[in-house]
Amino acid sequence: MTTTDLEHATSTSYYPLPDSDHRPPPSPWRQRRPITLLSGIFLSMLLFSSLIALIVTQHRQQHIDGDGTRLSKKGFEPISRGVSQGVSEKTNFRLSSSPEIYPWTNAMLSWQRTGFHFQPPNNWMNDPNGPLYHMGWYHLFYQYNPDAAVWGNITWGHAISTDLINWYHLPFAMVPDQWYDIKGVWTGSATILPNGQIVMIYTGDTNEEVQVQNLAYPANLSDPLLLDWVKYSGNPVLTPPPGIGTKDFRDPTTAWIGPNGKWRVALGSKVNKTGITLVYETTDFTSYELLDEVLHAVPGTGMWECVDFYPVSTTKANGLDTSVNGPGVKHVLKSSLDDDKHDYYALGTYDPISNKWTPDNPELDVGIGLRVDYGKYYASKSFFDQNKQRRLLWGWTSETDSEAADILKGWASLQTIPREVVFDKKTGENIIQWPVKEVEKLRSKSTVYHKVLLEPGSLVPLDVGLATQLDIIATFDIDSATLEATLEADVGYNCTTSGGSSSRGIFGPFGLVVLADESRTEQTPVYFYIAKGTDGVATTYFCADQSKSSTASDVVKLIYGSTVPVLDGENFSMRLLVDHSIVESFGQGGRTVITSRVYPTKAIYSATRVFVFNNATGISVTANVNVWNMDSAKIDYFTLGRR
């Protein structure tokens, strides 16, 4: 597909407002902060009170017990958020239209707040934006609603860290105050130029709900905190071209240098139901030319959001700057699919002359093959960390409880622990994701279990103390002779439709149970399951079962997972980061990753337990488990009087 083909699609070219009287004057960021903060607090209190009043009215009754407020069991009707403005649905509609509201207590809701994952002090958060490293600080920008725990009024929050784990909150980086972003400062990416200048290209939602691309840059590049950002006076720098819908043009990538020395930026879009990536060229980030060829297109995948495009080395362990290409390099193309709310990626080859990216395996193309994460994970954004020569990946994990519960607790959404991304040189077919090394600084007490024999149907408790914040590494060995001697087992197995960890087969499931109470009325198992097809080839699945993770009724409880490559001579290995209401699971060194959100009502605080289990019927399993209790990260406001 070429960009000229777009003109024959449903044409919706956009002409922006004139450049004269329609622009309000630039915002004096520093002067606005106290006013913005005070008004934000007032509006937050007013909106929060109104929403609580609405819930109370709808639910007809409210009563107090020793742990705090409880809601009655009448339904709460969620409303759509985001779709009318042209972005992905931000409301959880997997629950029934009027789910029974569980009588949450303050103790239950307070327990859900994490100890070492990044989140703002309150309110709604979604996509990570423009991550970068500058003068000793890692910077994370993120989409944030300063007024409520639901999507809306999207502003750029800003936090800094020296180690990606302990964070300081800073004043907002950008607020929606210009005609070209008045309805939302949406997804953007940072590019660091050779002279050290930083440019931020981001999507703005205009006063007419048209998606346009805008330029911003630091007011003072010598400021390590990058407190003040200037919006370019000539914004928007890009508007939807002919053939592209006014609500189908968003989320610019980090720029890379093409063979002609010009910068290139990719954006996500669609033509009818074909997801596409457009590429623009620029020399100054203020004027652009649309290249004739789209970078890539996949029919049937719908709108591509939050496109990411970056190189990985096939020979070395370090990450690569976004502009690197040549021998020993593959390119990852990733897209967040608006239609199913999952992040997909594929490995391939980028030809900068023709501006075409070609997948290594067309059957595993973007949107129809591998996923970045098989759980609750979306809108991921990578960047090259020049400080430690690595490619790092951020991802947004939203809530899977009801909006009513989020309003009660006063916050919604987390960012996953940043992950280092490398090419899997052993399989040659996937990337590997692994939590950044820095998270290990939070490890405290270690509990080790060696060679635990798990016969069929075994369940062994692990005494690890307080089990709400853990880093667990476990390996499992099975009798390979038994596996090879069995001709066929569980043909057609699938994590999501299998019935979960209680569904027994010859070679699975076996693994760990976390966030469980003593009787396992609530539990979240993470496990391997081996199936053998009629051809005798064994396929290993890595799954996370949330079906019994909570007794609450207003919670989505799915079973996540997919296949994971296990090569000859490898044992079965998993790593789990458990942090209250989130579990990040890494199978086989990070070949397959699953992020789960769980909301137990009984398995909280000191009642939380951990087990190792083997529910297979035909094999015994030997487990080795190392469990670290994790300290909490330090996440606080930065005192602006110090630098």
Tab-separated table of N, CA and C in Angstrom, residues 323-431:
chain	number	residue	atom	x	y	z
A	323	SER	N	18.206	4.754	15.661
A	323	SER	CA	18.644	4.969	14.285
A	323	SER	C	19.561	3.876	13.747
A	324	VAL	N	19.945	2.915	14.576
A	324	VAL	CA	20.889	1.880	14.142
A	324	VAL	C	20.214	0.913	13.170
A	325	ASN	N	20.947	0.557	12.100
A	325	ASN	CA	20.486	-0.448	11.145
A	325	ASN	C	21.712	-1.083	10.510
A	326	GLY	N	21.514	-2.223	9.831
A	326	GLY	CA	22.618	-2.885	9.151
A	326	GLY	C	22.740	-4.337	9.536
A	327	PRO	N	23.903	-4.955	9.232
A	327	PRO	CA	24.108	-6.376	9.565
A	327	PRO	C	23.981	-6.613	11.066
A	328	GLY	N	23.428	-7.772	11.434
A	328	GLY	CA	23.280	-8.114	12.842
A	328	GLY	C	22.172	-7.348	13.533
A	329	VAL	N	21.230	-6.804	12.756
A	329	VAL	CA	20.147	-6.012	13.336
A	329	VAL	C	18.809	-6.480	12.770
A	330	LYS	N	17.849	-6.675	13.639
A	330	LYS	CA	16.457	-6.840	13.245
A	330	LYS	C	15.659	-5.681	13.821
A	331	HIS	N	14.488	-5.453	13.255
A	331	HIS	CA	13.630	-4.386	13.754
A	331	HIS	C	12.334	-4.966	14.323
A	332	VAL	N	11.968	-4.454	15.492
A	332	VAL	CA	10.703	-4.791	16.125
A	332	VAL	C	9.676	-3.747	15.707
A	333	LEU	N	8.547	-4.199	15.179
A	333	LEU	CA	7.403	-3.329	14.928
A	333	LEU	C	6.291	-3.765	15.870
A	334	LYS	N	5.831	-2.829	16.665
A	334	LYS	CA	4.802	-3.123	17.671
A	334	LYS	C	3.629	-2.184	17.489
A	335	SER	N	2.435	-2.701	17.715
A	335	SER	CA	1.236	-1.877	17.660
A	335	SER	C	0.281	-2.286	18.767
A	336	SER	N	-0.409	-1.287	19.315
A	336	SER	CA	-1.503	-1.533	20.249
A	336	SER	C	-2.791	-1.514	19.434
A	337	LEU	N	-3.481	-2.635	19.387
A	337	LEU	CA	-4.671	-2.746	18.545
A	337	LEU	C	-5.897	-2.204	19.280
A	338	ASP	N	-6.473	-1.169	18.705
A	338	ASP	CA	-7.655	-0.561	19.296
A	338	ASP	C	-8.819	-1.549	19.366
A	339	ASP	N	-8.891	-2.464	18.407
A	339	ASP	CA	-10.034	-3.380	18.344
A	339	ASP	C	-10.074	-4.370	19.496
A	340	ASP	N	-8.920	-4.882	19.924
A	340	ASP	CA	-8.960	-5.885	21.006
A	340	ASP	C	-8.152	-5.497	22.241
A	341	LYS	N	-7.550	-4.310	22.216
A	341	LYS	CA	-6.859	-3.748	23.385
A	341	LYS	C	-5.675	-4.597	23.839
A	342	HIS	N	-4.909	-5.117	22.869
A	342	HIS	CA	-3.694	-5.861	23.181
A	342	HIS	C	-2.520	-5.289	22.386
A	343	ASP	N	-1.312	-5.492	22.921
A	343	ASP	CA	-0.081	-5.069	22.251
A	343	ASP	C	0.536	-6.253	21.506
A	344	TYR	N	0.720	-6.089	20.201
A	344	TYR	CA	1.315	-7.121	19.354
A	344	TYR	C	2.645	-6.627	18.791
A	345	TYR	N	3.534	-7.583	18.520
A	345	TYR	CA	4.800	-7.213	17.884
A	345	TYR	C	5.220	-8.298	16.918
A	346	ALA	N	6.154	-7.954	16.054
A	346	ALA	CA	6.772	-8.933	15.170
A	346	ALA	C	8.205	-8.498	14.899
A	347	LEU	N	9.042	-9.468	14.610
A	347	LEU	CA	10.421	-9.217	14.202
A	347	LEU	C	10.503	-9.203	12.686
A	348	GLY	N	11.363	-8.343	12.164
A	348	GLY	CA	11.490	-8.279	10.720
A	348	GLY	C	12.700	-7.487	10.283
A	349	THR	N	12.718	-7.170	8.999
A	349	THR	CA	13.831	-6.452	8.380
A	349	THR	C	13.336	-5.127	7.830
A	350	TYR	N	14.086	-4.079	8.108
A	350	TYR	CA	13.717	-2.738	7.645
A	350	TYR	C	14.635	-2.302	6.510
A	351	ASP	N	14.035	-1.986	5.367
A	351	ASP	CA	14.765	-1.435	4.220
A	351	ASP	C	14.518	0.065	4.197
A	352	PRO	N	15.488	0.876	4.603
A	352	PRO	CA	15.252	2.321	4.672
A	352	PRO	C	15.155	2.983	3.300
A	353	ILE	N	15.680	2.333	2.260
A	353	ILE	CA	15.601	2.920	0.923
A	353	ILE	C	14.154	2.910	0.423
A	354	SER	N	13.498	1.760	0.573
A	354	SER	CA	12.100	1.667	0.146
A	354	SER	C	11.131	2.040	1.263
A	355	ASN	N	11.678	2.254	2.456
A	355	ASN	CA	10.865	2.531	3.647
A	355	ASN	C	9.834	1.423	3.886
A	356	LYS	N	10.274	0.171	3.764
A	356	LYS	CA	9.396	-0.969	3.999
A	356	LYS	C	9.981	-1.861	5.088
A	357	TRP	N	9.117	-2.307	5.965
A	357	TRP	CA	9.478	-3.300	6.973
A	357	TRP	C	8.786	-4.599	6.603
A	358	THR	N	9.550	-5.703	6.614
A	358	THR	CA	9.024	-7.006	6.209
A	358	THR	C	9.153	-7.992	7.364
A	359	PRO	N	8.056	-8.620	7.795
A	359	PRO	CA	8.144	-9.557	8.918
A	359	PRO	C	8.944	-10.798	8.545
A	360	ASP	N	9.678	-11.338	9.506
A	360	ASP	CA	10.406	-12.592	9.276
A	360	ASP	C	9.443	-13.725	8.963
A	361	ASN	N	8.319	-13.752	9.662
A	361	ASN	CA	7.327	-14.805	9.482
A	361	ASN	C	5.959	-14.157	9.280
A	362	PRO	N	5.443	-14.144	8.054
A	362	PRO	CA	4.143	-13.506	7.803
A	362	PRO	C	3.011	-14.085	8.638
A	363	GLU	N	3.148	-15.329	9.091
A	363	GLU	CA	2.105	-15.910	9.934
A	363	GLU	C	2.129	-15.333	11.351
A	364	LEU	N	3.230	-14.656	11.693
A	364	LEU	CA	3.348	-14.009	12.998
A	364	LEU	C	3.467	-12.502	12.813
A	365	ASP	N	2.700	-11.970	11.883
A	365	ASP	CA	2.742	-10.542	11.590
A	365	ASP	C	2.111	-9.748	12.737
A	366	VAL	N	2.296	-8.433	12.690
A	366	VAL	CA	1.763	-7.561	13.738
A	366	VAL	C	0.241	-7.686	13.791
A	367	GLY	N	-0.281	-7.979	14.970
A	367	GLY	CA	-1.720	-8.063	15.158
A	367	GLY	C	-2.303	-9.447	14.993
A	368	ILE	N	-1.524	-10.380	14.455
A	368	ILE	CA	-2.040	-11.741	14.274
A	368	ILE	C	-1.098	-12.781	14.862
A	369	GLY	N	0.004	-12.328	15.463
A	369	GLY	CA	1.002	-13.266	15.969
A	369	GLY	C	1.328	-13.051	17.429
A	370	LEU	N	2.566	-12.702	17.715
A	370	LEU	CA	3.050	-12.611	19.085
A	370	LEU	C	2.538	-11.362	19.778
A	371	ARG	N	2.279	-11.508	21.061
A	371	ARG	CA	1.910	-10.359	21.878
A	371	ARG	C	3.054	-9.984	22.813
A	372	VAL	N	3.153	-8.697	23.108
A	372	VAL	CA	4.160	-8.237	24.059
A	372	VAL	C	3.882	-8.839	25.428
A	373	ASP	N	2.629	-8.893	25.784
A	373	ASP	CA	2.203	-9.387	27.097
A	373	ASP	C	0.820	-9.991	26.908
A	374	TYR	N	0.591	-11.168	27.498
A	374	TYR	CA	-0.670	-11.883	27.288
A	374	TYR	C	-1.702	-11.606	28.374
A	375	GLY	N	-1.438	-10.619	29.216
A	375	GLY	CA	-2.373	-10.260	30.257
A	375	GLY	C	-2.960	-8.886	30.050
A	376	LYS	N	-3.124	-8.157	31.148
A	376	LYS	CA	-3.708	-6.818	31.128
A	376	LYS	C	-2.578	-5.812	30.930
A	377	TYR	N	-2.351	-5.435	29.678
A	377	TYR	CA	-1.152	-4.659	29.333
A	377	TYR	C	-1.413	-3.972	28.003
A	378	TYR	N	-1.113	-2.657	27.929
A	378	TYR	CA	-1.458	-1.921	26.713
A	378	TYR	C	-0.604	-0.657	26.603
A	379	ALA	N	-0.566	-0.129	25.370
A	379	ALA	CA	0.035	1.187	25.084
A	379	ALA	C	1.497	1.270	25.511
A	380	SER	N	2.241	0.190	25.327
A	380	SER	CA	3.636	0.172	25.766
A	380	SER	C	4.492	1.135	24.946
A	381	LYS	N	5.558	1.607	25.566
A	381	LYS	CA	6.454	2.579	24.942
A	381	LYS	C	7.888	2.249	25.344
A	382	SER	N	8.766	2.099	24.350
A	382	SER	CA	10.171	1.800	24.641
A	382	SER	C	11.031	3.049	24.422
A	383	PHE	N	12.240	3.012	24.963
A	383	PHE	CA	13.232	4.043	24.667
A	383	PHE	C	14.621	3.454	24.840
A	384	PHE	N	15.589	4.080	24.188
A	384	PHE	CA	16.978	3.645	24.326
A	384	PHE	C	17.602	4.394	25.489
A	385	ASP	N	18.044	3.631	26.489
A	385	ASP	CA	18.701	4.195	27.665
A	385	ASP	C	20.184	4.323	27.357
A	386	GLN	N	20.613	5.524	26.957
A	386	GLN	CA	22.018	5.724	26.597
A	386	GLN	C	22.929	5.647	27.812
A	387	ASN	N	22.336	5.753	29.009
A	387	ASN	CA	23.129	5.664	30.231
A	387	ASN	C	23.709	4.273	30.418
A	388	LYS	N	22.907	3.237	30.133
A	388	LYS	CA	23.364	1.860	30.325
A	388	LYS	C	23.267	1.027	29.053
A	389	GLN	N	23.111	1.699	27.917
A	389	GLN	CA	23.126	1.022	26.618
A	389	GLN	C	22.130	-0.134	26.570
A	390	ARG	N	20.869	0.179	26.843
A	390	ARG	CA	19.846	-0.857	26.867
A	390	ARG	C	18.524	-0.292	26.331
A	391	ARG	N	17.703	-1.171	25.811
A	391	ARG	CA	16.360	-0.815	25.356
A	391	ARG	C	15.388	-1.143	26.482
A	392	LEU	N	14.670	-0.130	26.961
A	392	LEU	CA	13.745	-0.298	28.078
A	392	LEU	C	12.308	-0.099	27.615
A	393	LEU	N	11.416	-0.833	28.246
A	393	LEU	CA	10.015	-0.855	27.838
A	393	LEU	C	9.108	-0.566	29.029
A	394	TRP	N	8.224	0.430	28.857
A	394	TRP	CA	7.184	0.726	29.822
A	394	TRP	C	5.849	0.204	29.304
A	395	GLY	N	4.919	-0.129	30.204
A	395	GLY	CA	3.591	-0.555	29.786
A	395	GLY	C	2.548	-0.181	30.814
A	396	TRP	N	1.376	0.152	30.312
A	396	TRP	CA	0.244	0.546	31.162
A	396	TRP	C	-0.620	-0.676	31.465
A	397	THR	N	-0.938	-0.876	32.742
A	397	THR	CA	-1.878	-1.930	33.126
A	397	THR	C	-3.055	-1.273	33.832
A	398	SER	N	-4.217	-1.384	33.215
A	398	SER	CA	-5.413	-0.753	33.761
A	398	SER	C	-6.088	-1.679	34.768
A	399	GLU	N	-7.153	-1.183	35.369
A	399	GLU	CA	-7.878	-1.963	36.365
A	399	GLU	C	-8.823	-2.955	35.681
A	400	THR	N	-9.126	-4.037	36.366
A	400	THR	CA	-10.125	-4.992	35.882
A	400	THR	C	-11.253	-5.166	36.897
A	401	ASP	N	-11.345	-4.214	37.830
A	401	ASP	CA	-12.495	-4.179	38.718
A	401	ASP	C	-13.501	-3.180	38.151
A	402	SER	N	-14.511	-2.823	38.910
A	402	SER	CA	-15.525	-1.898	38.417
A	402	SER	C	-15.072	-0.459	38.581
A	403	GLU	N	-15.618	0.404	37.738
A	403	GLU	CA	-15.331	1.829	37.841
A	403	GLU	C	-15.791	2.370	39.192
A	404	ALA	N	-16.895	1.830	39.711
A	404	ALA	CA	-17.392	2.265	41.021
A	404	ALA	C	-16.356	2.009	42.110
A	405	ALA	N	-15.685	0.860	42.050
A	405	ALA	CA	-14.657	0.549	43.045
A	405	ALA	C	-13.461	1.484	42.897
A	406	ASP	N	-13.098	1.809	41.641
A	406	ASP	CA	-11.980	2.731	41.422
A	406	ASP	C	-12.284	4.108	42.003
A	407	ILE	N	-13.520	4.553	41.832
A	407	ILE	CA	-13.912	5.853	42.376
A	407	ILE	C	-13.834	5.827	43.899
A	408	LEU	N	-14.242	4.709	44.489
A	408	LEU	CA	-14.167	4.592	45.947
A	408	LEU	C	-12.726	4.661	46.447
A	409	LYS	N	-11.825	3.943	45.789
A	409	LYS	CA	-10.439	3.936	46.272
A	409	LYS	C	-9.670	5.174	45.830
A	410	GLY	N	-10.187	5.891	44.814
A	410	GLY	CA	-9.603	7.176	44.447
A	410	GLY	C	-8.468	7.125	43.456
A	411	TRP	N	-8.227	5.967	42.841
A	411	TRP	CA	-7.158	5.877	41.845
A	411	TRP	C	-7.439	4.732	40.887
A	412	ALA	N	-6.764	4.766	39.740
A	412	ALA	CA	-6.909	3.700	38.749
A	412	ALA	C	-5.662	3.624	37.890
A	413	SER	N	-5.144	2.433	37.741
A	413	SER	CA	-4.067	2.060	36.814
A	413	SER	C	-2.669	2.131	37.428
A	414	LEU	N	-1.798	1.297	36.846
A	414	LEU	CA	-0.395	1.198	37.240
A	414	LEU	C	0.476	1.198	35.995
A	415	GLN	N	1.759	1.471	36.197
A	415	GLN	CA	2.766	1.176	35.183
A	415	GLN	C	3.502	-0.094	35.625
A	416	THR	N	3.772	-0.976	34.679
A	416	THR	CA	4.549	-2.169	35.019
A	416	THR	C	5.990	-1.773	35.337
A	417	ILE	N	6.708	-2.681	35.979
A	417	ILE	CA	8.133	-2.464	36.202
A	417	ILE	C	8.812	-2.359	34.830
A	418	PRO	N	9.665	-1.350	34.611
A	418	PRO	CA	10.345	-1.255	33.309
A	418	PRO	C	11.082	-2.560	32.979
A	419	ARG	N	11.018	-2.928	31.703
A	419	ARG	CA	11.619	-4.181	31.260
A	419	ARG	C	12.728	-3.918	30.250
A	420	GLU	N	13.807	-4.660	30.380
A	420	GLU	CA	14.854	-4.614	29.363
A	420	GLU	C	14.467	-5.578	28.241
A	421	VAL	N	14.627	-5.132	27.002
A	421	VAL	CA	14.220	-5.910	25.837
A	421	VAL	C	15.454	-6.268	25.012
A	422	VAL	N	15.600	-7.558	24.698
A	422	VAL	CA	16.677	-8.024	23.816
A	422	VAL	C	16.112	-9.069	22.863
A	423	PHE	N	16.834	-9.321	21.817
A	423	PHE	CA	16.509	-10.382	20.865
A	423	PHE	C	16.859	-11.732	21.482
A	424	ASP	N	15.988	-12.716	21.303
A	424	ASP	CA	16.249	-14.061	21.823
A	424	ASP	C	17.146	-14.800	20.831
A	425	LYS	N	18.421	-14.823	21.129
A	425	LYS	CA	19.379	-15.441	20.195
A	425	LYS	C	19.231	-16.959	20.153
A	426	LYS	N	18.624	-17.566	21.172
A	426	LYS	CA	18.468	-19.023	21.180
A	426	LYS	C	17.347	-19.486	20.262
A	427	THR	N	16.221	-18.798	20.293
A	427	THR	CA	15.110	-19.194	19.419
A	427	THR	C	15.177	-18.491	18.071
A	428	GLY	N	15.655	-17.247	18.076
A	428	GLY	CA	15.706	-16.443	16.856
A	428	GLY	C	14.352	-15.990	16.368
A	429	GLU	N	13.317	-16.145	17.201
A	429	GLU	CA	11.955	-15.881	16.741
A	429	GLU	C	11.170	-14.924	17.624
A	430	ASN	N	11.762	-14.419	18.678
A	430	ASN	CA	11.013	-13.587	19.623
A	430	ASN	C	11.961	-12.674	20.379
A	431	ILE	N	11.388	-11.712	21.081
A	431	ILE	CA	12.175	-10.906	21.999
A	431	ILE	C	12.100	-11.518	23.395
